[in-house]
mmCIF file of C-alpha atoms and ligand atoms in Angstrom:
data_model
loop_
_atom_site.group_PDB
_atom_site.id
_atom_site.type_symbol
_atom_site.label_atom_id
_atom_site.label_comp_id
_atom_site.label_asym_id
_atom_site.label_seq_id
_atom_site.Cartn_x
_atom_site.Cartn_y
_atom_site.Cartn_z
ATOM 1 C CA MET V 109 25.536 -35.236 7.580
ATOM 2 C CA GLU V 110 24.061 -31.572 9.060
ATOM 3 C CA LYS V 111 21.447 -30.759 7.871
ATOM 4 C CA LYS V 112 21.550 -27.361 6.161
ATOM 5 C CA LEU V 113 19.642 -24.855 7.291
ATOM 6 C CA ILE V 114 17.569 -22.262 5.485
ATOM 7 C CA THR V 115 16.934 -19.038 5.581
ATOM 8 C CA ALA V 116 14.325 -16.956 3.146
ATOM 9 C CA ILE V 117 13.157 -13.360 3.616
ATOM 10 C CA TYR V 118 9.506 -12.430 2.392
ATOM 11 C CA PRO V 119 10.193 -8.898 1.262
ATOM 12 C CA GLY V 120 7.515 -5.698 0.621
ATOM 13 C CA SER V 121 6.110 -3.059 1.612
ATOM 14 C CA PHE V 122 3.424 -4.613 4.323
ATOM 15 C CA ASP V 123 1.613 -0.803 4.494
ATOM 16 C CA PRO V 124 0.010 -2.718 5.931
ATOM 17 C CA ILE V 125 0.044 -6.243 6.100
ATOM 18 C CA THR V 126 -3.276 -8.087 5.008
ATOM 19 C CA LEU V 127 -4.774 -11.797 5.344
ATOM 20 C CA GLY V 128 -3.490 -12.598 2.279
ATOM 21 C CA HIS V 129 0.529 -11.141 3.335
ATOM 22 C CA LEU V 130 -0.140 -13.298 6.236
ATOM 23 C CA ASP V 131 -1.229 -16.670 4.292
ATOM 24 C CA ILE V 132 2.246 -16.603 2.613
ATOM 25 C CA LEU V 133 4.043 -16.503 5.654
ATOM 26 C CA LYS V 134 2.680 -19.084 7.345
ATOM 27 C CA ARG V 135 3.416 -21.457 4.339
ATOM 28 C CA ALA V 136 6.583 -20.028 3.972
ATOM 29 C CA SER V 137 7.611 -21.157 7.629
ATOM 30 C CA THR V 138 6.640 -24.266 6.757
ATOM 31 C CA LEU V 139 8.851 -24.857 4.195
ATOM 32 C CA PHE V 140 11.937 -22.762 5.057
ATOM 33 C CA ASP V 141 13.927 -23.047 8.472
ATOM 34 C CA LYS V 142 13.734 -19.495 8.965
ATOM 35 C CA VAL V 143 11.457 -16.806 7.362
ATOM 36 C CA ILE V 144 12.813 -13.100 7.350
ATOM 37 C CA ILE V 145 9.374 -10.653 6.697
ATOM 38 C CA ALA V 146 11.588 -7.566 5.580
ATOM 39 C CA ILE V 147 9.372 -4.321 5.195
ATOM 40 C CA ALA V 148 11.155 -1.972 2.130
ATOM 41 C CA ILE V 149 12.179 1.704 3.598
ATOM 42 C CA ASN V 150 12.036 3.375 0.155
ATOM 43 C CA SER V 151 12.754 6.979 0.854
ATOM 44 C CA GLU V 152 10.865 7.903 -2.610
ATOM 45 C CA LYS V 153 7.711 6.154 -1.119
ATOM 46 C CA LYS V 154 5.073 7.929 1.227
ATOM 47 C CA PRO V 155 3.534 5.151 3.166
ATOM 48 C CA LEU V 156 -0.092 5.474 5.270
ATOM 49 C CA PHE V 157 2.355 3.403 8.365
ATOM 50 C CA SER V 158 5.064 4.358 9.967
ATOM 51 C CA LYS V 159 8.093 1.852 9.863
ATOM 52 C CA LYS V 160 8.067 1.683 13.612
ATOM 53 C CA THR V 161 3.822 0.847 13.027
ATOM 54 C CA ARG V 162 4.719 -1.351 10.141
ATOM 55 C CA LEU V 163 6.787 -3.393 12.113
ATOM 56 C CA LYS V 164 4.731 -3.202 15.276
ATOM 57 C CA MET V 165 1.699 -4.766 13.665
ATOM 58 C CA ILE V 166 3.776 -7.294 11.678
ATOM 59 C CA LYS V 167 5.146 -8.580 15.074
ATOM 60 C CA ASP V 168 1.893 -9.006 16.567
ATOM 61 C CA VAL V 169 0.443 -10.980 13.942
ATOM 62 C CA THR V 170 3.695 -13.242 13.770
ATOM 63 C CA SER V 171 4.263 -13.785 17.270
ATOM 64 C CA ASN V 172 2.610 -17.364 17.377
ATOM 65 C CA ILE V 173 5.034 -18.389 14.422
ATOM 66 C CA PRO V 174 8.447 -19.402 15.750
ATOM 67 C CA ASN V 175 10.730 -19.474 12.928
ATOM 68 C CA ILE V 176 9.685 -16.149 12.012
ATOM 69 C CA GLU V 177 11.787 -12.853 12.592
ATOM 70 C CA VAL V 178 10.539 -9.665 11.557
ATOM 71 C CA ASP V 179 12.988 -6.852 10.382
ATOM 72 C CA ASN V 180 13.201 -3.797 7.897
ATOM 73 C CA PHE V 181 16.254 -3.007 4.986
ATOM 74 C CA THR V 182 17.012 -0.177 2.717
ATOM 75 C CA GLY V 183 19.068 -0.453 -0.581
ATOM 76 C CA LEU V 184 19.423 -3.916 -2.735
ATOM 77 C CA LEU V 185 17.324 -6.803 -1.949
ATOM 78 C CA VAL V 186 20.029 -8.925 -2.909
ATOM 79 C CA ASP V 187 22.405 -7.034 -0.498
ATOM 80 C CA TYR V 188 19.875 -7.640 2.371
ATOM 81 C CA ALA V 189 19.806 -11.504 1.710
ATOM 82 C CA LYS V 190 23.484 -11.960 1.948
ATOM 83 C CA LYS V 191 24.451 -9.794 5.370
ATOM 84 C CA LYS V 192 21.266 -12.286 6.660
ATOM 85 C CA ASN V 193 22.994 -15.651 4.722
ATOM 86 C CA ALA V 194 19.430 -16.068 3.042
ATOM 87 C CA GLU V 195 19.432 -17.774 0.300
ATOM 88 C CA VAL V 196 15.701 -17.894 -0.790
ATOM 89 C CA ILE V 197 12.974 -14.985 -1.983
ATOM 90 C CA ILE V 198 9.949 -15.423 -1.694
ATOM 91 C CA ARG V 199 6.881 -13.494 -3.155
ATOM 92 C CA GLY V 200 3.605 -14.654 -3.589
ATOM 93 C CA ILE V 201 1.749 -14.553 -6.881
ATOM 94 C CA ARG V 202 -2.177 -13.720 -7.211
ATOM 95 C CA ALA V 203 -2.507 -13.854 -10.405
ATOM 96 C CA LEU V 204 -1.178 -14.092 -13.803
ATOM 97 C CA SER V 205 -0.992 -10.208 -14.004
ATOM 98 C CA ASP V 206 1.532 -10.046 -11.071
ATOM 99 C CA TYR V 207 4.028 -12.581 -13.160
ATOM 100 C CA GLU V 208 5.746 -10.559 -15.555
ATOM 101 C CA TYR V 209 6.104 -8.046 -12.838
ATOM 102 C CA GLU V 210 7.435 -11.175 -10.479
ATOM 103 C CA PHE V 211 9.992 -12.811 -12.937
ATOM 104 C CA ASN V 212 11.634 -9.602 -14.013
ATOM 105 C CA MET V 213 12.343 -8.818 -10.726
ATOM 106 C CA ALA V 214 13.769 -12.609 -9.969
ATOM 107 C CA LEU V 215 15.643 -11.936 -13.063
ATOM 108 C CA ILE V 216 17.260 -8.746 -12.194
ATOM 109 C CA ASN V 217 17.739 -10.110 -8.418
ATOM 110 C CA ARG V 218 19.948 -13.392 -10.392
ATOM 111 C CA SER V 219 22.086 -11.108 -12.175
ATOM 112 C CA LEU V 220 22.809 -9.209 -9.190
ATOM 113 C CA GLU V 221 23.230 -12.264 -7.423
ATOM 114 C CA GLU V 222 23.449 -15.304 -8.847
ATOM 115 C CA SER V 223 23.205 -17.462 -5.549
ATOM 116 C CA ILE V 224 19.770 -15.966 -4.203
ATOM 117 C CA THR V 225 16.868 -17.835 -5.567
ATOM 118 C CA THR V 226 13.603 -16.605 -5.764
ATOM 119 C CA THR V 227 10.554 -18.439 -5.173
ATOM 120 C CA PHE V 228 6.852 -17.913 -5.710
ATOM 121 C CA LEU V 229 4.075 -18.872 -4.190
ATOM 122 C CA VAL V 230 0.028 -19.027 -5.144
ATOM 123 C CA ALA V 231 -1.698 -16.514 -2.965
ATOM 124 C CA HIS V 232 -4.879 -17.799 -1.497
ATOM 125 C CA GLN V 233 -7.750 -17.682 -3.501
ATOM 126 C CA ASN V 234 -9.888 -15.874 -1.017
ATOM 127 C CA TYR V 235 -6.669 -12.795 -1.181
ATOM 128 C CA THR V 236 -6.044 -13.034 -4.787
ATOM 129 C CA HIS V 237 -8.173 -9.155 -5.466
ATOM 130 C CA LEU V 238 -6.190 -8.153 -2.100
ATOM 131 C CA SER V 239 -3.964 -5.493 -1.998
ATOM 132 C CA SER V 240 -2.262 -3.195 0.736
ATOM 133 C CA SER V 241 -3.655 -0.070 -1.376
ATOM 134 C CA LEU V 242 -6.879 -1.824 -1.869
ATOM 135 C CA VAL V 243 -7.202 -1.961 2.096
ATOM 136 C CA ARG V 244 -6.519 1.821 2.699
ATOM 137 C CA GLU V 245 -9.220 3.265 0.233
ATOM 138 C CA VAL V 246 -12.015 0.972 1.478
ATOM 139 C CA ALA V 247 -10.891 1.522 5.071
ATOM 140 C CA GLY V 248 -10.711 5.342 4.247
ATOM 141 C CA LEU V 249 -13.909 5.773 2.837
ATOM 142 C CA GLY V 250 -15.339 3.986 5.831
ATOM 143 C CA GLY V 251 -15.932 0.441 4.457
ATOM 144 C CA ASP V 252 -15.462 -2.996 6.239
ATOM 145 C CA VAL V 253 -11.799 -4.321 6.021
ATOM 146 C CA SER V 254 -12.421 -6.925 8.595
ATOM 147 C CA ASN V 255 -12.088 -10.227 6.354
ATOM 148 C CA LEU V 256 -8.920 -8.663 4.545
ATOM 149 C CA VAL V 257 -6.552 -7.800 7.469
ATOM 150 C CA PRO V 258 -6.061 -9.323 10.824
ATOM 151 C CA LYS V 259 -7.562 -7.529 13.646
ATOM 152 C CA ASN V 260 -4.797 -5.571 14.911
ATOM 153 C CA VAL V 261 -4.723 -3.893 11.290
ATOM 154 C CA ILE V 262 -8.160 -2.824 11.718
ATOM 155 C CA GLU V 263 -7.306 -0.736 15.272
ATOM 156 C CA GLU V 264 -3.700 0.701 13.406
ATOM 157 C CA LEU V 265 -6.642 1.879 10.537
ATOM 158 C CA LYS V 266 -8.772 3.224 12.907
ATOM 159 C CA ARG V 267 -6.590 4.986 14.802
ATOM 160 C CA LYS V 268 -4.682 6.478 12.189
ATOM 161 C CA LEU V 269 -7.752 7.706 10.284
ATOM 162 C CA ASP V 270 -9.132 8.742 13.468
ATOM 163 C CA ALA V 271 -5.887 11.176 14.338
ATOM 164 C CA ASN V 272 -6.238 12.014 10.575
ATOM 165 C CA ASP V 273 -10.194 13.723 10.857
HETATM 166 N N1 LIG Z 1684 -1.924 -10.562 -0.265
HETATM 167 C C1 LIG Z 1684 -1.989 -9.656 -0.178
HETATM 168 N N2 LIG Z 1684 -1.276 -8.257 -1.371
HETATM 169 C C2 LIG Z 1684 -0.439 -8.891 -2.075
HETATM 170 C C3 LIG Z 1684 -0.246 -9.726 -1.829
HETATM 171 C C4 LIG Z 1684 -0.633 -11.073 -0.834
HETATM 172 N N3 LIG Z 1684 -0.145 -12.262 -1.044
HETATM 173 N N4 LIG Z 1684 1.785 -10.585 -2.397
HETATM 174 C C5 LIG Z 1684 1.586 -8.878 -2.821
HETATM 175 N N5 LIG Z 1684 0.300 -8.165 -2.205
HETATM 176 C C6 LIG Z 1684 0.202 -6.360 -3.137
HETATM 177 C C7 LIG Z 1684 0.785 -5.525 -1.747
HETATM 178 O O1 LIG Z 1684 0.057 -5.323 -0.718
HETATM 179 C C8 LIG Z 1684 1.399 -4.636 -2.292
HETATM 180 O O2 LIG Z 1684 -0.057 -4.067 -2.718
HETATM 181 P P1 LIG Z 1684 -0.242 -1.928 -2.926
HETATM 182 O O3 LIG Z 1684 0.776 -2.233 -3.965
HETATM 183 O O4 LIG Z 1684 -1.565 -1.959 -3.034
HETATM 184 O O5 LIG Z 1684 0.828 -1.548 -1.449
HETATM 185 C C9 LIG Z 1684 1.600 -5.098 -3.888
HETATM 186 O O6 LIG Z 1684 0.871 -6.033 -3.617
HETATM 187 C C10 LIG Z 1684 3.087 -5.029 -4.088
HETATM 188 O O7 LIG Z 1684 3.299 -5.684 -2.911
HETATM 189 P P2 LIG Z 1684 5.034 -5.313 -2.538
HETATM 190 O O8 LIG Z 1684 6.047 -6.981 -1.827
HETATM 191 O O9 LIG Z 1684 4.940 -4.607 -1.262
HETATM 192 O O10 LIG Z 1684 5.687 -4.105 -3.234
HETATM 193 P P3 LIG Z 1684 6.443 -4.061 -4.479
HETATM 194 O O11 LIG Z 1684 6.606 -5.162 -5.374
HETATM 195 O O12 LIG Z 1684 6.824 -3.011 -4.605
HETATM 196 O O13 LIG Z 1684 7.933 -4.249 -3.512
HETATM 197 C C11 LIG Z 1684 10.328 -4.934 -3.466
HETATM 198 C C12 LIG Z 1684 9.197 -5.182 -3.724
HETATM 199 C C13 LIG Z 1684 10.215 -4.202 -2.402
HETATM 200 C C14 LIG Z 1684 10.691 -6.409 -2.865
HETATM 201 C C15 LIG Z 1684 11.610 -4.385 -4.105
HETATM 202 O O14 LIG Z 1684 10.724 -3.535 -4.571
HETATM 203 C C16 LIG Z 1684 12.753 -4.575 -3.664
HETATM 204 O O15 LIG Z 1684 13.278 -5.304 -3.847
HETATM 205 N N6 LIG Z 1684 12.901 -3.484 -3.023
HETATM 206 C C17 LIG Z 1684 14.944 -3.177 -2.930
HETATM 207 C C18 LIG Z 1684 15.344 -2.818 -4.282
HETATM 208 C C19 LIG Z 1684 15.675 -3.714 -5.062
HETATM 209 O O16 LIG Z 1684 16.500 -4.391 -4.830
HETATM 210 N N7 LIG Z 1684 15.668 -3.517 -5.939
HETATM 211 C C20 LIG Z 1684 16.185 -4.398 -6.979
HETATM 212 C C21 LIG Z 1684 15.023 -5.559 -7.224
HETATM 213 S S1 LIG Z 1684 13.802 -5.311 -8.330
#
């Protein structure tokens, strides 16, 4: 019997991608045949980085992982997952406080589309305190974020902050 290939979606705003996200993504890439990291474009949010820059930053840091695709989507996550023939949604859990929100989101997504399963991966202990908004805040105030984000993100943060000077 032919082996069934499983595609998983790792959604988020990734504004910007951090080492915590990258850790989840690398783990997911060893568990599933294909992982699509998908930037959710929400017209009500005002991100620091444009869709184009977020896509570029993620492509740069994942170029050495063969089974990862980088994409973006609007609308419902489950509709996008169905369109991409993905059966799994991956979410990282950093602390117990993430769980309630993530649990509700998983239940809503399941009520919208029974065939798609949410899987939680435990964030690396080095990054449980980490979020994109903390990175933006620390970088904006001149702090060192080199142990929180990939190198190319540091460069993009510098470029962005210099441009806003
Ligand atoms: N390492 C570092 N940071 C992490 C992390 C990790 N492992 N896991 C989560 N985070 C942080 C993110 O950096 C982000 O930080 P910020 O709020 O400071 O920017 C925060 O946790 C939230 O994560 P993120 O996944 O980016 O945002 P979200 O929870 O708002 O995204 C979507 C949720 C995009 C998946 C969800 O809104 C969605 O599916 N939208 C599409 C519409 C839809 O289908 N809605 C119905 C279902 S709810």
